[in-house]
Amino acid sequence: MTALPLVFDAPRRTKPPRHLADLTRQDARAAVAELGHPAFRADQLARHFYAGVTDPARMTDVPAAARADLAEALLPGLLTPVRHLEADGGRTRKTLWRLHDGALVESVLMRYPDRATVCISSQAGCGMACPFCATGQSGLTRNLSAAEIIGQAVAAAAAMTGGEIAGGPGRLSNVVFMGMGEPLANYARVRKTLDALVTPAPYGLGLSQRSVTVSTVGLVPAIRKLTEEGLQATLAVSLHAPDDELRDTLVPINTRWKVAEVLAAADDYARRTGRRYSIEYALIRNVNDQPFRADLLGRLLAQRLAHVNLIPLNPTPGSKWDASPLPAQREFVARLRAAGVPTTVRDTRGSDIDGACGQLAATDRVDGVPTVATAVPGVEEGVPLGAESDRT
Ligand code: SAH
C-alpha cells in the first residue's frame, strides 16, 4: 500500500448550477424576484425541495406557466441516482449518485426500530489518505456544494416518508457526515448544510441538532471554528489510535495535529455544548487492538466527556488489514469499560453492499456481489450490476 499525500485544497472544477439550497432565504427570494416572479414563490419552491418533490408538475401551488421556468432556474437536478443497493431485508439502502460533472458519491440510509439515519458524503473522494479507508485511498476529486450535500439528506427523508424503505412510511431522524469526504475540509458548505438540516420547513428538514453528527479526522482549527458556532450537533473524532506513533500512520493528519491537540479541541466542543463527543475507533487485527492500547485509550479518555464507538474494521479491496477477532474486540471493550469509559460496538450495517464505514468508493462498477441491486429506471446505462440473484 503506498502512502498518499494529504490534500487540503480541493481541485477546482466547474461549479454545479445555482440551486435554491445554496442560497439564504433572502437571496432565494431576490433570485425569484429577478426572474420576474413574486418573491414568496421562493418559499413555495423551498417547501417542495425539502419535501423531496422534484417534478415541477407536482408543484401545484405555483402557476403552471411559471413552474418550469422557476424549477429550471432554482431547482436544477444535481444528484442523479445511478443505482440503489439494498441489504438487511431492505432496511439498508445505498445510493450511488452521479453529479453534474460526472463525479460519483454515495449515501446510505439505515432504518432501525427507533430511528432512521442517513450517512451522507461531503466531498467526492477524500484528501485525508487514511490507509484503511476505501474513500481515503481514492484521493480527492472535489468538494460538494451545499445543495449537493443537502440533496442527499432530502432524498433520504423523501424515501422514508414515501415508504420506499422496508417497514412502511416513516421519518428520517438522524444525519451523520460519515460518507465520503472530510466534512471539516469543506467547512463552509457543511456549515450551510447543518443549517438546512435543522431549519424548520420551508427552508430545511427540521431535524434536531443533536441528531446530526459531524465526523472528522481531527482538523483542529475547524473543530475550534465549529465550537464557536454554538451548535448542538454531535461531534465524532476518528481517533483509531491512542498514541501518536501509530496514529501518524493510520490517520496521516496526525502528523499535523497530535492526539493531545485533537482531544483538547474536542473537550472544548463538549464543554461548549455540554454533551459527550464520540471517539471512533476501527479495530484492526494486530494493529491497534492490543490490550495495552485499550488501557492507554482508557486512561486517555477516563476523565473526558467522551464515548467510544468501536467499529470492527470493514476490509477494503487490496487492504492487508482485517477486523479484530471477536475475543480481541470483547477484551478491548471490557478494558475501556473498566476504565470508566462508555463504550459501544457499532454494527456493520450494509457491509455486504460495501455500504459500511470506510467502504464507500463510488466507482461505477461493482466488484463484490450485492445482496440486491436495483437499477434506477432510465438512468442505469449498462452498468454491470454483478450477479444480482446469486446471493439473496
Ligand atoms: N472523514 C470523516 C468522515 C468519514 S469516515 C472521518 O474520518 O471521520 C466515517 C468513519 O468511518 C470514520 O471514523 C472513519 O475512520 C471510519 N472508517 C473508515 N474506513 C473504515 C473501515 N475500513 N472500517 C471501519 N471504519 C472505517
PDB file of C-alpha atoms in Angstrom, residues 55-325:
ATOM      1  CA  ASP A  55     -41.323  17.042 -10.655  1.00  0.00           C
ATOM      2  CA  PRO A  56     -42.454  20.625 -11.392  1.00  0.00           C
ATOM      3  CA  ALA A  57     -45.877  19.269 -12.429  1.00  0.00           C
ATOM      4  CA  ARG A  58     -46.475  18.426  -8.766  1.00  0.00           C
ATOM      5  CA  MET A  59     -45.804  21.993  -7.616  1.00  0.00           C
ATOM      6  CA  THR A  60     -49.448  22.831  -7.997  1.00  0.00           C
ATOM      7  CA  ASP A  61     -49.392  25.948  -5.815  1.00  0.00           C
ATOM      8  CA  VAL A  62     -47.116  27.567  -8.404  1.00  0.00           C
ATOM      9  CA  PRO A  63     -48.928  28.727 -11.581  1.00  0.00           C
ATOM     10  CA  ALA A  64     -48.398  26.139 -14.311  1.00  0.00           C
ATOM     11  CA  ALA A  65     -46.813  28.695 -16.626  1.00  0.00           C
ATOM     12  CA  ALA A  66     -44.141  29.602 -14.072  1.00  0.00           C
ATOM     13  CA  ARG A  67     -43.242  26.115 -12.805  1.00  0.00           C
ATOM     14  CA  ALA A  68     -40.766  25.005 -15.456  1.00  0.00           C
ATOM     15  CA  ASP A  69     -39.076  28.396 -15.512  1.00  0.00           C
ATOM     16  CA  LEU A  70     -38.621  28.557 -11.744  1.00  0.00           C
ATOM     17  CA  ALA A  71     -37.664  24.925 -11.287  1.00  0.00           C
ATOM     18  CA  GLU A  72     -35.076  25.143 -14.030  1.00  0.00           C
ATOM     19  CA  ALA A  73     -33.580  28.301 -12.591  1.00  0.00           C
ATOM     20  CA  LEU A  74     -33.553  27.339  -8.920  1.00  0.00           C
ATOM     21  CA  LEU A  75     -34.094  23.615  -8.536  1.00  0.00           C
ATOM     22  CA  PRO A  76     -31.780  22.016 -11.099  1.00  0.00           C
ATOM     23  CA  GLY A  77     -31.410  18.248 -10.550  1.00  0.00           C
ATOM     24  CA  LEU A  78     -27.942  17.986  -9.048  1.00  0.00           C
ATOM     25  CA  LEU A  79     -27.993  14.352  -7.953  1.00  0.00           C
ATOM     26  CA  THR A  80     -28.865  11.678 -10.467  1.00  0.00           C
ATOM     27  CA  PRO A  81     -29.389   8.280  -8.890  1.00  0.00           C
ATOM     28  CA  VAL A  82     -27.374   5.665 -10.756  1.00  0.00           C
ATOM     29  CA  ARG A  83     -28.389   2.697  -8.657  1.00  0.00           C
ATOM     30  CA  HIS A  84     -29.591   1.564  -5.273  1.00  0.00           C
ATOM     31  CA  LEU A  85     -28.151  -1.420  -3.424  1.00  0.00           C
ATOM     32  CA  GLU A  86     -30.220  -2.899  -0.633  1.00  0.00           C
ATOM     33  CA  ALA A  87     -29.345  -5.064   2.346  1.00  0.00           C
ATOM     34  CA  ASP A  88     -30.820  -6.079   5.706  1.00  0.00           C
ATOM     35  CA  GLY A  89     -34.132  -7.009   4.139  1.00  0.00           C
ATOM     36  CA  GLY A  90     -34.483  -3.610   2.504  1.00  0.00           C
ATOM     37  CA  ARG A  91     -33.839  -1.638   5.693  1.00  0.00           C
ATOM     38  CA  THR A  92     -30.421  -0.510   4.471  1.00  0.00           C
ATOM     39  CA  ARG A  93     -30.120   1.198   1.126  1.00  0.00           C
ATOM     40  CA  LYS A  94     -27.022   2.590  -0.504  1.00  0.00           C
ATOM     41  CA  THR A  95     -27.462   5.004  -3.379  1.00  0.00           C
ATOM     42  CA  LEU A  96     -24.818   5.868  -5.933  1.00  0.00           C
ATOM     43  CA  TRP A  97     -25.296   9.409  -7.225  1.00  0.00           C
ATOM     44  CA  ARG A  98     -23.857  10.983 -10.346  1.00  0.00           C
ATOM     45  CA  LEU A  99     -23.179  14.714 -10.116  1.00  0.00           C
ATOM     46  CA  HIS A 100     -23.434  17.262 -12.947  1.00  0.00           C
ATOM     47  CA  ASP A 101     -19.777  16.813 -13.902  1.00  0.00           C
ATOM     48  CA  GLY A 102     -19.807  13.028 -13.729  1.00  0.00           C
ATOM     49  CA  ALA A 103     -18.294  12.808 -10.239  1.00  0.00           C
ATOM     50  CA  LEU A 104     -19.790   9.983  -8.156  1.00  0.00           C
ATOM     51  CA  VAL A 105     -20.756   9.935  -4.484  1.00  0.00           C
ATOM     52  CA  GLU A 106     -22.716   7.591  -2.260  1.00  0.00           C
ATOM     53  CA  SER A 107     -25.104   7.885   0.651  1.00  0.00           C
ATOM     54  CA  VAL A 108     -26.502   5.124   2.859  1.00  0.00           C
ATOM     55  CA  LEU A 109     -29.908   5.110   4.547  1.00  0.00           C
ATOM     56  CA  MET A 110     -30.263   2.787   7.546  1.00  0.00           C
ATOM     57  CA  ARG A 111     -33.545   2.111   9.251  1.00  0.00           C
ATOM     58  CA  TYR A 112     -33.596   0.914  12.863  1.00  0.00           C
ATOM     59  CA  PRO A 113     -36.602   0.202  15.073  1.00  0.00           C
ATOM     60  CA  ASP A 114     -36.336   3.600  16.759  1.00  0.00           C
ATOM     61  CA  ARG A 115     -34.717   5.813  14.140  1.00  0.00           C
ATOM     62  CA  ALA A 116     -33.653   6.224  10.532  1.00  0.00           C
ATOM     63  CA  THR A 117     -30.171   7.511   9.832  1.00  0.00           C
ATOM     64  CA  VAL A 118     -28.662   8.675   6.579  1.00  0.00           C
ATOM     65  CA  CYS A 119     -24.919   8.692   6.134  1.00  0.00           C
ATOM     66  CA  ILE A 120     -24.031  11.425   3.653  1.00  0.00           C
ATOM     67  CA  SER A 121     -20.965  12.456   1.653  1.00  0.00           C
ATOM     68  CA  SER A 122     -19.432  15.919   1.883  1.00  0.00           C
ATOM     69  CA  GLN A 123     -16.770  15.517  -0.799  1.00  0.00           C
ATOM     70  CA  ALA A 124     -16.285  13.397  -3.908  1.00  0.00           C
ATOM     71  CA  GLY A 125     -13.367  11.295  -2.707  1.00  0.00           C
ATOM     72  CA  CYS A 126     -11.268  12.433   0.235  1.00  0.00           C
ATOM     73  CA  GLY A 127      -7.848  14.005   0.705  1.00  0.00           C
ATOM     74  CA  MET A 128      -7.115  12.654   4.163  1.00  0.00           C
ATOM     75  CA  ALA A 129      -5.424   9.477   2.895  1.00  0.00           C
ATOM     76  CA  CYS A 130      -6.271   7.123   5.772  1.00  0.00           C
ATOM     77  CA  PRO A 131      -4.794   3.824   4.552  1.00  0.00           C
ATOM     78  CA  PHE A 132      -7.619   1.578   5.841  1.00  0.00           C
ATOM     79  CA  CYS A 133     -10.421   3.603   4.206  1.00  0.00           C
ATOM     80  CA  ALA A 134     -11.560   2.970   0.629  1.00  0.00           C
ATOM     81  CA  THR A 135     -12.507   6.618   0.105  1.00  0.00           C
ATOM     82  CA  GLY A 136      -9.200   7.798   1.557  1.00  0.00           C
ATOM     83  CA  GLN A 137      -7.373   5.638  -0.925  1.00  0.00           C
ATOM     84  CA  SER A 138      -9.232   7.124  -3.875  1.00  0.00           C
ATOM     85  CA  GLY A 139      -7.962  10.672  -3.359  1.00  0.00           C
ATOM     86  CA  LEU A 140      -9.941  13.907  -3.502  1.00  0.00           C
ATOM     87  CA  THR A 141     -11.981  14.727  -6.604  1.00  0.00           C
ATOM     88  CA  ARG A 142     -13.771  17.851  -5.349  1.00  0.00           C
ATOM     89  CA  ASN A 143     -15.814  19.467  -2.624  1.00  0.00           C
ATOM     90  CA  LEU A 144     -19.574  19.065  -2.879  1.00  0.00           C
ATOM     91  CA  SER A 145     -21.735  22.167  -2.921  1.00  0.00           C
ATOM     92  CA  ALA A 146     -24.167  22.691  -0.055  1.00  0.00           C
ATOM     93  CA  ALA A 147     -27.080  21.780  -2.322  1.00  0.00           C
ATOM     94  CA  GLU A 148     -25.355  18.534  -3.334  1.00  0.00           C
ATOM     95  CA  ILE A 149     -24.860  17.574   0.307  1.00  0.00           C
ATOM     96  CA  ILE A 150     -28.327  18.693   1.406  1.00  0.00           C
ATOM     97  CA  GLY A 151     -29.870  16.868  -1.550  1.00  0.00           C
ATOM     98  CA  GLN A 152     -28.677  13.516  -0.188  1.00  0.00           C
ATOM     99  CA  ALA A 153     -30.480  14.115   3.106  1.00  0.00           C
ATOM    100  CA  VAL A 154     -33.595  15.380   1.323  1.00  0.00           C
ATOM    101  CA  ALA A 155     -33.680  12.267  -0.854  1.00  0.00           C
ATOM    102  CA  ALA A 156     -33.388  10.071   2.250  1.00  0.00           C
ATOM    103  CA  ALA A 157     -36.176  11.958   4.011  1.00  0.00           C
ATOM    104  CA  ALA A 158     -38.386  11.554   0.947  1.00  0.00           C
ATOM    105  CA  ALA A 159     -37.572   7.843   0.701  1.00  0.00           C
ATOM    106  CA  MET A 160     -38.713   7.458   4.310  1.00  0.00           C
ATOM    107  CA  THR A 161     -41.950   9.408   4.001  1.00  0.00           C
ATOM    108  CA  GLY A 162     -42.637   7.807   0.628  1.00  0.00           C
ATOM    109  CA  GLY A 163     -42.466   4.302   2.119  1.00  0.00           C
ATOM    110  CA  GLU A 164     -39.571   3.266  -0.150  1.00  0.00           C
ATOM    111  CA  ILE A 165     -37.713   1.610   2.726  1.00  0.00           C
ATOM    112  CA  ALA A 166     -38.887  -1.706   4.191  1.00  0.00           C
ATOM    113  CA  GLY A 167     -41.086  -1.157   7.234  1.00  0.00           C
ATOM    114  CA  GLY A 168     -43.563   1.283   5.731  1.00  0.00           C
ATOM    115  CA  PRO A 169     -43.599   5.072   5.682  1.00  0.00           C
ATOM    116  CA  GLY A 170     -41.509   6.705   8.380  1.00  0.00           C
ATOM    117  CA  ARG A 171     -39.436   9.753   9.148  1.00  0.00           C
ATOM    118  CA  LEU A 172     -35.740  10.483   8.723  1.00  0.00           C
ATOM    119  CA  SER A 173     -34.429  11.270  12.205  1.00  0.00           C
ATOM    120  CA  ASN A 174     -30.610  11.321  12.038  1.00  0.00           C
ATOM    121  CA  VAL A 175     -27.884  12.502   9.706  1.00  0.00           C
ATOM    122  CA  VAL A 176     -24.229  11.520  10.008  1.00  0.00           C
ATOM    123  CA  PHE A 177     -21.393  13.026   7.952  1.00  0.00           C
ATOM    124  CA  MET A 178     -19.688   9.653   7.703  1.00  0.00           C
ATOM    125  CA  GLY A 179     -19.941   9.058   3.990  1.00  0.00           C
ATOM    126  CA  MET A 180     -17.241  10.092   1.575  1.00  0.00           C
ATOM    127  CA  GLY A 181     -15.024  13.028   2.410  1.00  0.00           C
ATOM    128  CA  GLU A 182     -13.765  15.015   5.349  1.00  0.00           C
ATOM    129  CA  PRO A 183     -16.609  17.373   6.279  1.00  0.00           C
ATOM    130  CA  LEU A 184     -14.412  19.891   8.079  1.00  0.00           C
ATOM    131  CA  ALA A 185     -12.212  20.219   4.975  1.00  0.00           C
ATOM    132  CA  ASN A 186     -15.339  21.543   3.195  1.00  0.00           C
ATOM    133  CA  TYR A 187     -16.311  23.753   6.086  1.00  0.00           C
ATOM    134  CA  ALA A 188     -18.470  26.494   4.548  1.00  0.00           C
ATOM    135  CA  ARG A 189     -20.677  24.053   2.626  1.00  0.00           C
ATOM    136  CA  VAL A 190     -21.035  21.710   5.555  1.00  0.00           C
ATOM    137  CA  ARG A 191     -21.920  24.660   7.771  1.00  0.00           C
ATOM    138  CA  LYS A 192     -24.710  25.622   5.350  1.00  0.00           C
ATOM    139  CA  THR A 193     -25.883  22.034   5.318  1.00  0.00           C
ATOM    140  CA  LEU A 194     -26.095  21.969   9.116  1.00  0.00           C
ATOM    141  CA  ASP A 195     -28.389  24.984   8.940  1.00  0.00           C
ATOM    142  CA  ALA A 196     -30.597  23.384   6.317  1.00  0.00           C
ATOM    143  CA  LEU A 197     -30.880  20.126   8.244  1.00  0.00           C
ATOM    144  CA  VAL A 198     -32.157  21.793  11.396  1.00  0.00           C
ATOM    145  CA  THR A 199     -34.148  24.721   9.992  1.00  0.00           C
ATOM    146  CA  PRO A 200     -37.904  24.011  10.052  1.00  0.00           C
ATOM    147  CA  ALA A 201     -39.911  23.977   6.805  1.00  0.00           C
ATOM    148  CA  PRO A 202     -39.991  25.548   4.324  1.00  0.00           C
ATOM    149  CA  TYR A 203     -36.214  26.229   4.338  1.00  0.00           C
ATOM    150  CA  GLY A 204     -34.995  22.994   5.900  1.00  0.00           C
ATOM    151  CA  LEU A 205     -35.659  19.480   7.118  1.00  0.00           C
ATOM    152  CA  GLY A 206     -36.393  20.440  10.716  1.00  0.00           C
ATOM    153  CA  LEU A 207     -34.219  17.762  12.346  1.00  0.00           C
ATOM    154  CA  SER A 208     -32.955  18.237  15.879  1.00  0.00           C
ATOM    155  CA  GLN A 209     -29.350  19.449  16.105  1.00  0.00           C
ATOM    156  CA  ARG A 210     -28.416  16.627  18.425  1.00  0.00           C
ATOM    157  CA  SER A 211     -29.380  14.029  15.881  1.00  0.00           C
ATOM    158  CA  VAL A 212     -26.817  15.380  13.428  1.00  0.00           C
ATOM    159  CA  THR A 213     -23.249  14.073  13.762  1.00  0.00           C
ATOM    160  CA  VAL A 214     -20.172  15.642  12.201  1.00  0.00           C
ATOM    161  CA  SER A 215     -17.315  13.142  11.996  1.00  0.00           C
ATOM    162  CA  THR A 216     -13.763  14.369  11.500  1.00  0.00           C
ATOM    163  CA  VAL A 217     -10.203  13.093  11.260  1.00  0.00           C
ATOM    164  CA  GLY A 218      -9.347  15.937  13.629  1.00  0.00           C
ATOM    165  CA  LEU A 219      -8.817  19.207  11.767  1.00  0.00           C
ATOM    166  CA  VAL A 220      -8.185  21.181  14.941  1.00  0.00           C
ATOM    167  CA  PRO A 221      -8.712  24.759  13.684  1.00  0.00           C
ATOM    168  CA  ALA A 222     -12.010  23.688  12.065  1.00  0.00           C
ATOM    169  CA  ILE A 223     -13.177  21.930  15.244  1.00  0.00           C
ATOM    170  CA  ARG A 224     -12.471  25.186  17.090  1.00  0.00           C
ATOM    171  CA  LYS A 225     -14.382  27.176  14.490  1.00  0.00           C
ATOM    172  CA  LEU A 226     -17.325  24.797  14.788  1.00  0.00           C
ATOM    173  CA  THR A 227     -17.208  25.217  18.563  1.00  0.00           C
ATOM    174  CA  GLU A 228     -17.577  28.970  18.118  1.00  0.00           C
ATOM    175  CA  GLU A 229     -20.772  28.457  16.100  1.00  0.00           C
ATOM    176  CA  GLY A 230     -22.505  27.389  19.296  1.00  0.00           C
ATOM    177  CA  LEU A 231     -24.375  24.499  17.697  1.00  0.00           C
ATOM    178  CA  GLN A 232     -25.624  21.354  19.420  1.00  0.00           C
ATOM    179  CA  ALA A 233     -24.552  18.951  16.679  1.00  0.00           C
ATOM    180  CA  THR A 234     -22.745  15.823  17.881  1.00  0.00           C
ATOM    181  CA  LEU A 235     -19.007  15.726  17.215  1.00  0.00           C
ATOM    182  CA  ALA A 236     -17.265  12.460  16.343  1.00  0.00           C
ATOM    183  CA  VAL A 237     -13.483  12.234  16.209  1.00  0.00           C
ATOM    184  CA  SER A 238     -11.878   9.428  14.212  1.00  0.00           C
ATOM    185  CA  LEU A 239      -9.063   8.574  16.587  1.00  0.00           C
ATOM    186  CA  HIS A 240      -8.200   4.934  15.769  1.00  0.00           C
ATOM    187  CA  ALA A 241      -5.079   5.002  17.967  1.00  0.00           C
ATOM    188  CA  PRO A 242      -4.329   6.450  21.402  1.00  0.00           C
ATOM    189  CA  ASP A 243      -0.650   7.080  20.647  1.00  0.00           C
ATOM    190  CA  ASP A 244       0.869   9.482  18.127  1.00  0.00           C
ATOM    191  CA  GLU A 245       3.289   6.934  16.774  1.00  0.00           C
ATOM    192  CA  LEU A 246       0.546   4.640  15.484  1.00  0.00           C
ATOM    193  CA  ARG A 247      -1.952   7.406  14.709  1.00  0.00           C
ATOM    194  CA  ASP A 248       0.614   9.112  12.442  1.00  0.00           C
ATOM    195  CA  THR A 249       0.308   6.084  10.169  1.00  0.00           C
ATOM    196  CA  LEU A 250      -3.453   5.337  10.457  1.00  0.00           C
ATOM    197  CA  VAL A 251      -4.725   8.915  10.299  1.00  0.00           C
ATOM    198  CA  PRO A 252      -1.985  10.840   8.487  1.00  0.00           C
ATOM    199  CA  ILE A 253      -3.380  14.249   9.540  1.00  0.00           C
ATOM    200  CA  ASN A 254      -1.986  13.331  12.957  1.00  0.00           C
ATOM    201  CA  THR A 255       1.414  14.411  11.669  1.00  0.00           C
ATOM    202  CA  ARG A 256      -0.011  17.944  11.784  1.00  0.00           C
ATOM    203  CA  TRP A 257      -2.331  17.844  14.826  1.00  0.00           C
ATOM    204  CA  LYS A 258      -1.441  15.351  17.525  1.00  0.00           C
ATOM    205  CA  VAL A 259      -3.753  13.247  19.666  1.00  0.00           C
ATOM    206  CA  ALA A 260      -3.481  15.649  22.626  1.00  0.00           C
ATOM    207  CA  GLU A 261      -4.398  18.675  20.489  1.00  0.00           C
ATOM    208  CA  VAL A 262      -7.360  16.933  18.859  1.00  0.00           C
ATOM    209  CA  LEU A 263      -8.736  15.791  22.204  1.00  0.00           C
ATOM    210  CA  ALA A 264      -8.240  19.255  23.713  1.00  0.00           C
ATOM    211  CA  ALA A 265     -10.284  20.757  20.855  1.00  0.00           C
ATOM    212  CA  ALA A 266     -12.984  18.093  21.279  1.00  0.00           C
ATOM    213  CA  ASP A 267     -13.043  18.751  25.037  1.00  0.00           C
ATOM    214  CA  ASP A 268     -13.720  22.421  24.375  1.00  0.00           C
ATOM    215  CA  TYR A 269     -16.518  21.453  22.000  1.00  0.00           C
ATOM    216  CA  ALA A 270     -18.018  19.225  24.698  1.00  0.00           C
ATOM    217  CA  ARG A 271     -17.714  21.985  27.300  1.00  0.00           C
ATOM    218  CA  ARG A 272     -19.480  24.381  24.982  1.00  0.00           C
ATOM    219  CA  THR A 273     -22.336  22.013  24.154  1.00  0.00           C
ATOM    220  CA  GLY A 274     -22.438  20.160  27.485  1.00  0.00           C
ATOM    221  CA  ARG A 275     -22.582  16.940  25.502  1.00  0.00           C
ATOM    222  CA  ARG A 276     -20.337  13.952  25.004  1.00  0.00           C
ATOM    223  CA  TYR A 277     -18.368  13.600  21.808  1.00  0.00           C
ATOM    224  CA  SER A 278     -17.757  10.258  20.121  1.00  0.00           C
ATOM    225  CA  ILE A 279     -14.382   8.682  19.590  1.00  0.00           C
ATOM    226  CA  GLU A 280     -14.432   6.480  16.507  1.00  0.00           C
ATOM    227  CA  TYR A 281     -12.032   3.560  16.684  1.00  0.00           C
ATOM    228  CA  ALA A 282     -11.871   0.952  13.912  1.00  0.00           C
ATOM    229  CA  LEU A 283     -10.497  -2.229  15.451  1.00  0.00           C
ATOM    230  CA  ILE A 284      -7.795  -3.594  13.155  1.00  0.00           C
ATOM    231  CA  ARG A 285      -6.361  -7.027  13.903  1.00  0.00           C
ATOM    232  CA  ASN A 286      -2.898  -6.827  15.455  1.00  0.00           C
ATOM    233  CA  VAL A 287      -2.574  -3.162  14.505  1.00  0.00           C
ATOM    234  CA  ASN A 288      -4.474  -1.131  17.105  1.00  0.00           C
ATOM    235  CA  ASP A 289      -6.429  -3.774  19.051  1.00  0.00           C
ATOM    236  CA  GLN A 290      -3.849  -4.822  21.669  1.00  0.00           C
ATOM    237  CA  PRO A 291      -4.856  -4.819  25.355  1.00  0.00           C
ATOM    238  CA  PHE A 292      -2.176  -2.243  26.149  1.00  0.00           C
ATOM    239  CA  ARG A 293      -3.723   0.145  23.626  1.00  0.00           C
ATOM    240  CA  ALA A 294      -7.146  -0.366  25.193  1.00  0.00           C
ATOM    241  CA  ASP A 295      -5.623   0.587  28.556  1.00  0.00           C
ATOM    242  CA  LEU A 296      -3.862   3.571  27.017  1.00  0.00           C
ATOM    243  CA  LEU A 297      -7.123   4.740  25.416  1.00  0.00           C
ATOM    244  CA  GLY A 298      -8.957   4.157  28.706  1.00  0.00           C
ATOM    245  CA  ARG A 299      -6.504   6.339  30.623  1.00  0.00           C
ATOM    246  CA  LEU A 300      -6.650   8.995  27.921  1.00  0.00           C
ATOM    247  CA  LEU A 301     -10.448   9.241  27.981  1.00  0.00           C
ATOM    248  CA  ALA A 302     -11.388   8.374  31.572  1.00  0.00           C
ATOM    249  CA  GLN A 303     -11.719  11.969  32.716  1.00  0.00           C
ATOM    250  CA  ARG A 304     -13.196  13.256  29.472  1.00  0.00           C
ATOM    251  CA  LEU A 305     -16.753  13.803  28.283  1.00  0.00           C
ATOM    252  CA  ALA A 306     -16.296  11.166  25.590  1.00  0.00           C
ATOM    253  CA  HIS A 307     -17.908   7.964  24.435  1.00  0.00           C
ATOM    254  CA  VAL A 308     -16.084   5.324  22.388  1.00  0.00           C
ATOM    255  CA  ASN A 309     -17.656   3.816  19.317  1.00  0.00           C
ATOM    256  CA  LEU A 310     -15.692   0.767  18.219  1.00  0.00           C
ATOM    257  CA  ILE A 311     -16.082  -0.256  14.590  1.00  0.00           C
ATOM    258  CA  PRO A 312     -14.873  -3.702  13.565  1.00  0.00           C
ATOM    259  CA  LEU A 313     -12.755  -2.837  10.515  1.00  0.00           C
ATOM    260  CA  ASN A 314     -14.613  -3.230   7.250  1.00  0.00           C
ATOM    261  CA  PRO A 315     -11.924  -4.632   4.991  1.00  0.00           C
ATOM    262  CA  THR A 316     -11.439  -2.709   1.773  1.00  0.00           C
ATOM    263  CA  PRO A 317     -10.228  -4.137  -1.536  1.00  0.00           C
ATOM    264  CA  GLY A 318      -6.489  -4.655  -1.642  1.00  0.00           C
ATOM    265  CA  SER A 319      -6.001  -3.935   2.046  1.00  0.00           C
ATOM    266  CA  LYS A 320      -3.665  -6.103   4.067  1.00  0.00           C
ATOM    267  CA  TRP A 321      -5.732  -5.397   7.160  1.00  0.00           C
ATOM    268  CA  ASP A 322      -8.584  -7.278   8.724  1.00  0.00           C
ATOM    269  CA  ALA A 323     -11.100  -6.809  11.529  1.00  0.00           C
ATOM    270  CA  SER A 324     -10.122  -7.822  15.045  1.00  0.00           C
ATOM    271  CA  PRO A 325     -11.384 -11.248  16.055  1.00  0.00           C
TER     272      PRO A 325
END
